[in-house]
Amino acid sequence: VQALVFAVSFAFLACIPLSQDRRGTGDATTEVRGALDRDLETSRKTGQGFACLLLRIAPAQVIALTLTRLRQSLRPEDRIFDLHTGEIAVLLAAVPGLDDPALVRLGRRLQAIVEEQVFTGEAPLHPTASLALCLAPAGCARSGTALLDGLMVTLDEAVRRGPSALLLHDPGPSPRL
């Protein structure tokens, strides 16, 4: 029965959109940078910050199931990008009042979802997910490229600290208005 549940999850994966920002470029990292640039611009116009997460998942064979679990756990306006490197980027739509402690709690909840045991035909797998989180304040002056690069460095540091580590990335001060 458990193997059937695992197989059914993969069967439905083709029906679930991974991102609403797909442009057919094939380069997911470029797509994330562009989406971050657009979110930063929207943030400057609306005065609302947004959050982004970068996850590194192991083992790689659970990525497809992880994408399904994340899509089912997030809001429709949140976007998920499979970076095809064992990493997944999540861009959360604006959440009024979201602060660092709330973002860390959200990251821990998503981490728990991702790290649920997976049953395969041979043996159960115990995935791990290291996370880098970033709350981009309204008016953040950085570019999507700089923000993603900073998140990647933070994620590398989280992984270096051990499995299932979670670190918060500080995008830097916002310019004074």
Short mmCIF file of N, CA and C in Angstrom, two decimals:
data_model
loop_
_atom_site.label_atom_id
_atom_site.label_comp_id
_atom_site.label_asym_id
_atom_site.label_seq_id
_atom_site.Cartn_x
_atom_site.Cartn_y
_atom_site.Cartn_z
N VAL A 1 0.82 -1.19 0.00
CA VAL A 1 0.00 0.00 0.00
C VAL A 1 0.87 1.26 0.00
N GLN A 2 1.96 1.24 0.79
CA GLN A 2 2.82 2.41 0.86
C GLN A 2 3.50 2.67 -0.47
N ALA A 3 3.90 1.61 -1.17
CA ALA A 3 4.52 1.78 -2.48
C ALA A 3 3.51 2.37 -3.47
N LEU A 4 2.25 1.98 -3.33
CA LEU A 4 1.21 2.52 -4.20
C LEU A 4 1.01 4.02 -3.95
N VAL A 5 1.02 4.43 -2.70
CA VAL A 5 0.89 5.85 -2.38
C VAL A 5 2.04 6.63 -3.00
N PHE A 6 3.24 6.10 -2.91
CA PHE A 6 4.42 6.73 -3.49
C PHE A 6 4.27 6.85 -5.01
N ALA A 7 3.82 5.77 -5.66
CA ALA A 7 3.67 5.76 -7.12
C ALA A 7 2.57 6.73 -7.56
N VAL A 8 1.47 6.78 -6.82
CA VAL A 8 0.37 7.66 -7.19
C VAL A 8 0.81 9.12 -7.10
N SER A 9 1.64 9.45 -6.09
CA SER A 9 2.14 10.82 -5.99
C SER A 9 2.89 11.24 -7.23
N PHE A 10 3.70 10.32 -7.77
CA PHE A 10 4.45 10.64 -8.98
C PHE A 10 3.54 10.73 -10.20
N ALA A 11 2.48 9.95 -10.24
CA ALA A 11 1.56 9.98 -11.37
C ALA A 11 0.86 11.34 -11.46
N PHE A 12 0.53 11.94 -10.32
CA PHE A 12 -0.13 13.23 -10.31
C PHE A 12 0.84 14.39 -10.49
N LEU A 13 2.11 14.14 -10.39
CA LEU A 13 3.10 15.22 -10.48
C LEU A 13 3.01 15.96 -11.81
N ALA A 14 2.73 15.25 -12.88
CA ALA A 14 2.66 15.89 -14.20
C ALA A 14 1.51 16.90 -14.27
N CYS A 15 0.51 16.76 -13.41
CA CYS A 15 -0.64 17.66 -13.42
C CYS A 15 -0.43 18.90 -12.58
N ILE A 16 0.64 18.96 -11.81
CA ILE A 16 0.84 20.05 -10.88
C ILE A 16 1.85 21.03 -11.46
N PRO A 17 1.47 22.29 -11.62
CA PRO A 17 2.42 23.27 -12.14
C PRO A 17 3.51 23.55 -11.11
N LEU A 18 4.77 23.53 -11.55
CA LEU A 18 5.87 23.79 -10.64
C LEU A 18 6.09 25.27 -10.44
N SER A 19 5.75 26.06 -11.42
CA SER A 19 5.94 27.50 -11.29
C SER A 19 4.99 28.21 -12.23
N GLN A 20 4.53 29.35 -11.80
CA GLN A 20 3.69 30.14 -12.67
C GLN A 20 4.52 31.08 -13.52
N ASP A 21 5.83 31.06 -13.37
CA ASP A 21 6.70 31.98 -14.10
C ASP A 21 7.49 31.28 -15.21
N ARG A 22 7.11 30.11 -15.61
CA ARG A 22 7.85 29.40 -16.65
C ARG A 22 7.79 30.16 -17.96
N ARG A 23 8.92 30.37 -18.59
CA ARG A 23 8.97 31.08 -19.86
C ARG A 23 9.58 30.20 -20.96
N GLY A 24 9.82 28.92 -20.63
CA GLY A 24 10.36 28.02 -21.63
C GLY A 24 11.84 28.20 -21.89
N THR A 25 12.55 28.88 -20.99
CA THR A 25 13.98 29.10 -21.23
C THR A 25 14.80 27.86 -20.91
N GLY A 26 14.28 27.01 -20.00
CA GLY A 26 15.03 25.83 -19.62
C GLY A 26 16.06 26.10 -18.54
N ASP A 27 16.34 27.32 -18.23
CA ASP A 27 17.31 27.64 -17.20
C ASP A 27 16.55 28.14 -15.96
N ALA A 28 16.33 27.23 -15.01
CA ALA A 28 15.52 27.56 -13.85
C ALA A 28 16.15 28.66 -13.00
N THR A 29 17.46 28.69 -12.90
CA THR A 29 18.12 29.72 -12.10
C THR A 29 17.87 31.10 -12.69
N THR A 30 17.92 31.22 -14.00
CA THR A 30 17.62 32.49 -14.66
C THR A 30 16.17 32.89 -14.40
N GLU A 31 15.27 31.91 -14.41
CA GLU A 31 13.87 32.19 -14.15
C GLU A 31 13.67 32.70 -12.72
N VAL A 32 14.37 32.10 -11.76
CA VAL A 32 14.26 32.55 -10.37
C VAL A 32 14.79 33.97 -10.24
N ARG A 33 15.92 34.25 -10.86
CA ARG A 33 16.48 35.61 -10.80
C ARG A 33 15.49 36.63 -11.36
N GLY A 34 14.89 36.30 -12.49
CA GLY A 34 13.90 37.19 -13.09
C GLY A 34 12.68 37.37 -12.20
N ALA A 35 12.21 36.29 -11.60
CA ALA A 35 11.06 36.37 -10.69
C ALA A 35 11.41 37.23 -9.47
N LEU A 36 12.62 37.06 -8.95
CA LEU A 36 13.06 37.89 -7.82
C LEU A 36 13.14 39.36 -8.21
N ASP A 37 13.66 39.64 -9.40
CA ASP A 37 13.70 41.03 -9.88
C ASP A 37 12.29 41.62 -9.93
N ARG A 38 11.34 40.85 -10.46
CA ARG A 38 9.96 41.33 -10.54
C ARG A 38 9.37 41.54 -9.14
N ASP A 39 9.65 40.59 -8.23
CA ASP A 39 9.13 40.73 -6.86
C ASP A 39 9.75 41.93 -6.15
N LEU A 40 11.03 42.17 -6.38
CA LEU A 40 11.68 43.34 -5.78
C LEU A 40 11.06 44.64 -6.31
N GLU A 41 10.79 44.67 -7.60
CA GLU A 41 10.17 45.86 -8.20
C GLU A 41 8.77 46.07 -7.65
N THR A 42 8.00 45.00 -7.55
CA THR A 42 6.65 45.09 -6.97
C THR A 42 6.73 45.55 -5.52
N SER A 43 7.71 45.05 -4.80
CA SER A 43 7.91 45.43 -3.40
C SER A 43 8.20 46.92 -3.27
N ARG A 44 9.03 47.44 -4.17
CA ARG A 44 9.34 48.87 -4.14
C ARG A 44 8.09 49.71 -4.42
N LYS A 45 7.22 49.23 -5.32
CA LYS A 45 6.02 49.98 -5.68
C LYS A 45 4.93 49.90 -4.60
N THR A 46 4.79 48.72 -3.98
CA THR A 46 3.68 48.51 -3.04
C THR A 46 4.06 48.75 -1.59
N GLY A 47 5.35 48.73 -1.31
CA GLY A 47 5.79 48.88 0.08
C GLY A 47 5.67 47.61 0.90
N GLN A 48 5.39 46.48 0.24
CA GLN A 48 5.29 45.20 0.94
C GLN A 48 6.52 44.36 0.64
N GLY A 49 7.09 43.78 1.69
CA GLY A 49 8.20 42.86 1.49
C GLY A 49 7.70 41.49 1.06
N PHE A 50 8.62 40.59 0.82
CA PHE A 50 8.26 39.22 0.45
C PHE A 50 9.34 38.30 1.00
N ALA A 51 9.10 37.02 0.93
CA ALA A 51 10.05 36.05 1.45
C ALA A 51 10.43 35.05 0.37
N CYS A 52 11.65 34.56 0.48
CA CYS A 52 12.10 33.50 -0.42
C CYS A 52 12.88 32.47 0.39
N LEU A 53 12.81 31.24 -0.06
CA LEU A 53 13.48 30.12 0.60
C LEU A 53 14.24 29.34 -0.45
N LEU A 54 15.36 28.80 -0.05
CA LEU A 54 16.14 27.92 -0.91
C LEU A 54 16.38 26.65 -0.11
N LEU A 55 16.02 25.51 -0.67
CA LEU A 55 16.15 24.23 0.01
C LEU A 55 17.12 23.34 -0.76
N ARG A 56 17.95 22.60 -0.05
CA ARG A 56 18.78 21.56 -0.67
C ARG A 56 18.29 20.23 -0.09
N ILE A 57 17.85 19.36 -0.99
CA ILE A 57 17.20 18.11 -0.62
C ILE A 57 18.14 16.94 -0.91
N ALA A 58 18.19 16.00 0.02
CA ALA A 58 18.92 14.75 -0.19
C ALA A 58 18.07 13.62 0.38
N PRO A 59 18.03 12.48 -0.26
CA PRO A 59 18.66 12.12 -1.53
C PRO A 59 17.89 12.68 -2.72
N ALA A 60 18.57 12.73 -3.84
CA ALA A 60 18.01 13.36 -5.05
C ALA A 60 16.76 12.65 -5.56
N GLN A 61 16.62 11.35 -5.30
CA GLN A 61 15.47 10.64 -5.86
C GLN A 61 14.14 11.05 -5.23
N VAL A 62 14.14 11.89 -4.20
CA VAL A 62 12.88 12.34 -3.60
C VAL A 62 12.48 13.75 -4.06
N ILE A 63 13.23 14.33 -4.97
CA ILE A 63 12.93 15.70 -5.43
C ILE A 63 11.51 15.79 -6.00
N ALA A 64 11.13 14.88 -6.87
CA ALA A 64 9.80 14.95 -7.49
C ALA A 64 8.70 14.89 -6.43
N LEU A 65 8.83 13.99 -5.49
CA LEU A 65 7.84 13.89 -4.42
C LEU A 65 7.88 15.14 -3.54
N THR A 66 9.06 15.68 -3.30
CA THR A 66 9.20 16.90 -2.51
C THR A 66 8.48 18.07 -3.18
N LEU A 67 8.62 18.19 -4.49
CA LEU A 67 7.93 19.25 -5.22
C LEU A 67 6.42 19.11 -5.06
N THR A 68 5.92 17.89 -5.12
CA THR A 68 4.49 17.64 -4.94
C THR A 68 4.05 18.04 -3.54
N ARG A 69 4.81 17.62 -2.54
CA ARG A 69 4.46 17.94 -1.16
C ARG A 69 4.46 19.45 -0.92
N LEU A 70 5.45 20.13 -1.46
CA LEU A 70 5.51 21.59 -1.29
C LEU A 70 4.34 22.27 -1.97
N ARG A 71 4.03 21.87 -3.20
CA ARG A 71 2.92 22.48 -3.94
C ARG A 71 1.62 22.30 -3.17
N GLN A 72 1.43 21.15 -2.55
CA GLN A 72 0.21 20.89 -1.79
C GLN A 72 0.18 21.67 -0.49
N SER A 73 1.31 22.11 0.00
CA SER A 73 1.41 22.78 1.29
C SER A 73 1.40 24.30 1.19
N LEU A 74 1.64 24.83 0.02
CA LEU A 74 1.76 26.28 -0.16
C LEU A 74 0.50 26.85 -0.79
N ARG A 75 0.40 28.16 -0.76
CA ARG A 75 -0.73 28.85 -1.36
C ARG A 75 -0.57 28.87 -2.88
N PRO A 76 -1.67 29.01 -3.61
CA PRO A 76 -1.58 29.04 -5.08
C PRO A 76 -0.70 30.17 -5.62
N GLU A 77 -0.64 31.31 -4.91
CA GLU A 77 0.16 32.43 -5.40
C GLU A 77 1.65 32.30 -5.08
N ASP A 78 2.04 31.33 -4.26
CA ASP A 78 3.46 31.08 -4.00
C ASP A 78 4.03 30.30 -5.19
N ARG A 79 5.30 30.53 -5.47
CA ARG A 79 5.92 29.90 -6.64
C ARG A 79 7.07 28.98 -6.23
N ILE A 80 7.16 27.86 -6.93
CA ILE A 80 8.19 26.86 -6.67
C ILE A 80 9.00 26.66 -7.95
N PHE A 81 10.33 26.61 -7.78
CA PHE A 81 11.23 26.40 -8.91
C PHE A 81 12.14 25.22 -8.60
N ASP A 82 12.15 24.23 -9.47
CA ASP A 82 13.10 23.12 -9.36
C ASP A 82 14.37 23.57 -10.08
N LEU A 83 15.45 23.76 -9.33
CA LEU A 83 16.70 24.24 -9.92
C LEU A 83 17.53 23.11 -10.52
N HIS A 84 17.03 21.88 -10.46
CA HIS A 84 17.66 20.71 -11.10
C HIS A 84 19.06 20.44 -10.58
N THR A 85 19.34 20.85 -9.36
CA THR A 85 20.65 20.61 -8.76
C THR A 85 20.48 20.03 -7.36
N GLY A 86 19.29 19.48 -7.10
CA GLY A 86 18.97 19.04 -5.74
C GLY A 86 18.47 20.19 -4.90
N GLU A 87 18.26 21.34 -5.55
CA GLU A 87 17.80 22.52 -4.85
C GLU A 87 16.45 22.98 -5.39
N ILE A 88 15.67 23.54 -4.49
CA ILE A 88 14.36 24.06 -4.83
C ILE A 88 14.26 25.48 -4.28
N ALA A 89 13.78 26.40 -5.10
CA ALA A 89 13.54 27.77 -4.65
C ALA A 89 12.04 27.96 -4.47
N VAL A 90 11.67 28.63 -3.40
CA VAL A 90 10.27 28.94 -3.13
C VAL A 90 10.18 30.45 -2.93
N LEU A 91 9.33 31.10 -3.72
CA LEU A 91 9.08 32.53 -3.57
C LEU A 91 7.67 32.68 -3.02
N LEU A 92 7.60 33.21 -1.82
CA LEU A 92 6.31 33.38 -1.18
C LEU A 92 5.72 34.72 -1.58
N ALA A 93 4.46 34.72 -1.91
CA ALA A 93 3.76 35.97 -2.18
C ALA A 93 3.76 36.80 -0.91
N ALA A 94 3.55 38.09 -1.06
CA ALA A 94 3.60 39.00 0.09
C ALA A 94 2.67 38.54 1.21
N VAL A 95 3.20 38.61 2.43
CA VAL A 95 2.44 38.28 3.62
C VAL A 95 2.58 39.47 4.57
N PRO A 96 1.51 40.25 4.74
CA PRO A 96 1.61 41.40 5.64
C PRO A 96 2.00 40.96 7.06
N GLY A 97 2.95 41.67 7.63
CA GLY A 97 3.36 41.39 9.00
C GLY A 97 4.31 40.23 9.17
N LEU A 98 4.76 39.62 8.08
CA LEU A 98 5.71 38.51 8.21
C LEU A 98 7.05 39.05 8.71
N ASP A 99 7.55 38.45 9.78
CA ASP A 99 8.84 38.86 10.32
C ASP A 99 9.77 37.65 10.36
N ASP A 100 11.02 37.89 10.79
CA ASP A 100 12.01 36.81 10.79
C ASP A 100 11.58 35.60 11.64
N PRO A 101 11.10 35.79 12.87
CA PRO A 101 10.69 34.62 13.65
C PRO A 101 9.57 33.81 12.99
N ALA A 102 8.60 34.50 12.39
CA ALA A 102 7.52 33.80 11.70
C ALA A 102 8.05 33.07 10.46
N LEU A 103 9.00 33.67 9.77
CA LEU A 103 9.59 33.02 8.60
C LEU A 103 10.36 31.77 9.01
N VAL A 104 11.06 31.82 10.11
CA VAL A 104 11.79 30.64 10.60
C VAL A 104 10.79 29.54 10.96
N ARG A 105 9.68 29.90 11.61
CA ARG A 105 8.66 28.88 11.94
C ARG A 105 8.09 28.26 10.67
N LEU A 106 7.82 29.09 9.67
CA LEU A 106 7.33 28.57 8.40
C LEU A 106 8.36 27.65 7.76
N GLY A 107 9.63 28.07 7.78
CA GLY A 107 10.70 27.23 7.24
C GLY A 107 10.77 25.89 7.92
N ARG A 108 10.63 25.86 9.24
CA ARG A 108 10.65 24.60 10.00
C ARG A 108 9.46 23.72 9.63
N ARG A 109 8.30 24.32 9.42
CA ARG A 109 7.13 23.52 9.02
C ARG A 109 7.34 22.91 7.64
N LEU A 110 7.85 23.71 6.70
CA LEU A 110 8.12 23.17 5.36
C LEU A 110 9.20 22.09 5.43
N GLN A 111 10.20 22.31 6.26
CA GLN A 111 11.27 21.33 6.43
C GLN A 111 10.70 20.01 6.95
N ALA A 112 9.78 20.07 7.90
CA ALA A 112 9.17 18.85 8.43
C ALA A 112 8.38 18.11 7.35
N ILE A 113 7.70 18.86 6.50
CA ILE A 113 6.95 18.24 5.40
C ILE A 113 7.89 17.53 4.44
N VAL A 114 8.98 18.21 4.09
CA VAL A 114 9.95 17.65 3.14
C VAL A 114 10.65 16.43 3.72
N GLU A 115 10.89 16.44 5.03
CA GLU A 115 11.67 15.37 5.66
C GLU A 115 10.83 14.18 6.12
N GLU A 116 9.55 14.15 5.76
CA GLU A 116 8.74 12.97 6.08
C GLU A 116 9.32 11.76 5.38
N GLN A 117 9.31 10.66 6.09
CA GLN A 117 9.86 9.41 5.57
C GLN A 117 9.14 9.02 4.27
N VAL A 118 9.91 8.51 3.32
CA VAL A 118 9.39 8.08 2.03
C VAL A 118 9.59 6.57 1.91
N PHE A 119 8.54 5.87 1.53
CA PHE A 119 8.63 4.42 1.39
C PHE A 119 8.80 4.06 -0.07
N THR A 120 9.83 3.28 -0.35
CA THR A 120 10.08 2.80 -1.71
C THR A 120 9.97 1.28 -1.69
N GLY A 121 10.19 0.67 -2.82
CA GLY A 121 10.12 -0.78 -2.89
C GLY A 121 11.19 -1.47 -2.06
N GLU A 122 12.38 -0.88 -1.97
CA GLU A 122 13.48 -1.53 -1.26
C GLU A 122 13.48 -1.22 0.23
N ALA A 123 13.55 0.04 0.57
CA ALA A 123 13.67 0.44 1.97
C ALA A 123 13.16 1.87 2.12
N PRO A 124 12.77 2.23 3.31
CA PRO A 124 12.33 3.61 3.51
C PRO A 124 13.50 4.58 3.38
N LEU A 125 13.19 5.75 2.83
CA LEU A 125 14.19 6.81 2.72
C LEU A 125 13.87 7.88 3.76
N HIS A 126 14.91 8.49 4.29
CA HIS A 126 14.76 9.56 5.27
C HIS A 126 15.39 10.83 4.69
N PRO A 127 14.61 11.60 3.93
CA PRO A 127 15.15 12.80 3.30
C PRO A 127 15.59 13.84 4.33
N THR A 128 16.54 14.66 3.91
CA THR A 128 16.94 15.81 4.72
C THR A 128 16.81 17.05 3.84
N ALA A 129 16.56 18.16 4.50
CA ALA A 129 16.42 19.42 3.79
C ALA A 129 17.13 20.51 4.59
N SER A 130 18.14 21.10 3.99
CA SER A 130 18.78 22.28 4.56
C SER A 130 18.13 23.49 3.91
N LEU A 131 17.95 24.55 4.68
CA LEU A 131 17.23 25.72 4.17
C LEU A 131 17.99 27.01 4.38
N ALA A 132 17.85 27.91 3.42
CA ALA A 132 18.26 29.31 3.55
C ALA A 132 16.98 30.12 3.37
N LEU A 133 16.72 31.02 4.29
CA LEU A 133 15.51 31.83 4.27
C LEU A 133 15.88 33.30 4.14
N CYS A 134 15.02 34.05 3.48
CA CYS A 134 15.28 35.49 3.35
C CYS A 134 13.97 36.24 3.35
N LEU A 135 13.90 37.24 4.20
CA LEU A 135 12.77 38.15 4.20
C LEU A 135 13.27 39.43 3.54
N ALA A 136 12.82 39.68 2.32
CA ALA A 136 13.24 40.86 1.57
C ALA A 136 12.33 42.01 1.95
N PRO A 137 12.84 42.99 2.67
CA PRO A 137 11.98 44.09 3.12
C PRO A 137 11.56 44.97 1.94
N ALA A 138 10.47 45.67 2.14
CA ALA A 138 10.01 46.61 1.12
C ALA A 138 11.12 47.60 0.84
N GLY A 139 11.38 47.85 -0.43
CA GLY A 139 12.40 48.81 -0.81
C GLY A 139 13.81 48.25 -0.84
N CYS A 140 13.94 46.95 -0.68
CA CYS A 140 15.27 46.32 -0.73
C CYS A 140 15.93 46.69 -2.06
N ALA A 141 17.14 47.20 -1.99
CA ALA A 141 17.80 47.74 -3.16
C ALA A 141 18.54 46.69 -3.98
N ARG A 142 18.56 45.47 -3.53
CA ARG A 142 19.33 44.45 -4.22
C ARG A 142 18.63 43.97 -5.49
N SER A 143 19.38 43.32 -6.34
CA SER A 143 18.81 42.72 -7.54
C SER A 143 18.44 41.27 -7.26
N GLY A 144 17.67 40.68 -8.17
CA GLY A 144 17.34 39.27 -8.04
C GLY A 144 18.58 38.41 -8.05
N THR A 145 19.55 38.77 -8.87
CA THR A 145 20.81 38.02 -8.94
C THR A 145 21.54 38.08 -7.60
N ALA A 146 21.66 39.28 -7.03
CA ALA A 146 22.36 39.43 -5.76
C ALA A 146 21.62 38.69 -4.64
N LEU A 147 20.31 38.76 -4.65
CA LEU A 147 19.52 38.09 -3.63
C LEU A 147 19.68 36.57 -3.72
N LEU A 148 19.58 36.02 -4.93
CA LEU A 148 19.74 34.58 -5.11
C LEU A 148 21.16 34.14 -4.78
N ASP A 149 22.15 34.91 -5.20
CA ASP A 149 23.55 34.56 -4.88
C ASP A 149 23.77 34.54 -3.37
N GLY A 150 23.21 35.52 -2.66
CA GLY A 150 23.33 35.55 -1.21
C GLY A 150 22.64 34.36 -0.56
N LEU A 151 21.47 33.99 -1.08
CA LEU A 151 20.78 32.82 -0.57
C LEU A 151 21.59 31.55 -0.80
N MET A 152 22.24 31.45 -1.96
CA MET A 152 23.04 30.26 -2.26
C MET A 152 24.23 30.14 -1.32
N VAL A 153 24.88 31.25 -1.01
CA VAL A 153 26.00 31.24 -0.06
C VAL A 153 25.49 30.82 1.32
N THR A 154 24.35 31.37 1.71
CA THR A 154 23.75 31.02 3.00
C THR A 154 23.38 29.54 3.05
N LEU A 155 22.84 29.02 1.94
CA LEU A 155 22.49 27.60 1.89
C LEU A 155 23.74 26.73 1.98
N ASP A 156 24.80 27.11 1.28
CA ASP A 156 26.06 26.36 1.38
C ASP A 156 26.55 26.30 2.82
N GLU A 157 26.43 27.41 3.54
CA GLU A 157 26.83 27.45 4.95
C GLU A 157 25.93 26.56 5.79
N ALA A 158 24.63 26.56 5.52
CA ALA A 158 23.71 25.68 6.25
C ALA A 158 24.08 24.22 6.04
N VAL A 159 24.36 23.85 4.80
CA VAL A 159 24.74 22.46 4.50
C VAL A 159 26.04 22.11 5.20
N ARG A 160 26.98 23.05 5.22
CA ARG A 160 28.26 22.82 5.88
C ARG A 160 28.07 22.54 7.37
N ARG A 161 27.05 23.15 7.95
CA ARG A 161 26.78 22.96 9.38
C ARG A 161 26.15 21.61 9.69
N GLY A 162 25.64 20.94 8.69
CA GLY A 162 25.08 19.60 8.91
C GLY A 162 23.70 19.45 8.30
N PRO A 163 23.22 18.21 8.23
CA PRO A 163 21.90 17.95 7.64
C PRO A 163 20.81 18.70 8.40
N SER A 164 19.84 19.16 7.68
CA SER A 164 18.65 19.81 8.23
C SER A 164 18.92 21.14 8.91
N ALA A 165 20.02 21.78 8.58
CA ALA A 165 20.30 23.10 9.14
C ALA A 165 19.43 24.15 8.45
N LEU A 166 19.11 25.20 9.18
CA LEU A 166 18.30 26.29 8.66
C LEU A 166 18.98 27.60 9.05
N LEU A 167 19.25 28.44 8.05
CA LEU A 167 19.88 29.73 8.31
C LEU A 167 19.07 30.85 7.66
N LEU A 168 19.09 31.99 8.30
CA LEU A 168 18.40 33.17 7.80
C LEU A 168 19.42 34.07 7.10
N HIS A 169 19.11 34.45 5.86
CA HIS A 169 19.97 35.34 5.08
C HIS A 169 19.48 36.78 5.26
N ASP A 170 20.40 37.68 5.53
CA ASP A 170 20.06 39.09 5.67
C ASP A 170 20.39 39.78 4.34
N PRO A 171 19.36 40.29 3.63
CA PRO A 171 19.62 40.90 2.33
C PRO A 171 20.27 42.28 2.41
N GLY A 172 20.50 42.76 3.61
CA GLY A 172 21.11 44.08 3.75
C GLY A 172 20.08 45.13 4.05
N PRO A 173 20.56 46.31 4.40
CA PRO A 173 19.62 47.38 4.77
C PRO A 173 18.85 47.90 3.58
N SER A 174 17.66 48.35 3.87
CA SER A 174 16.85 49.00 2.84
C SER A 174 17.27 50.46 2.75
N PRO A 175 17.18 51.05 1.58
CA PRO A 175 17.53 52.47 1.46
C PRO A 175 16.51 53.31 2.21
N ARG A 176 16.93 54.43 2.74
CA ARG A 176 16.01 55.35 3.42
C ARG A 176 15.19 56.10 2.36
N LEU A 177 13.94 56.21 2.65
CA LEU A 177 13.04 56.88 1.69
C LEU A 177 12.96 58.35 2.00
#
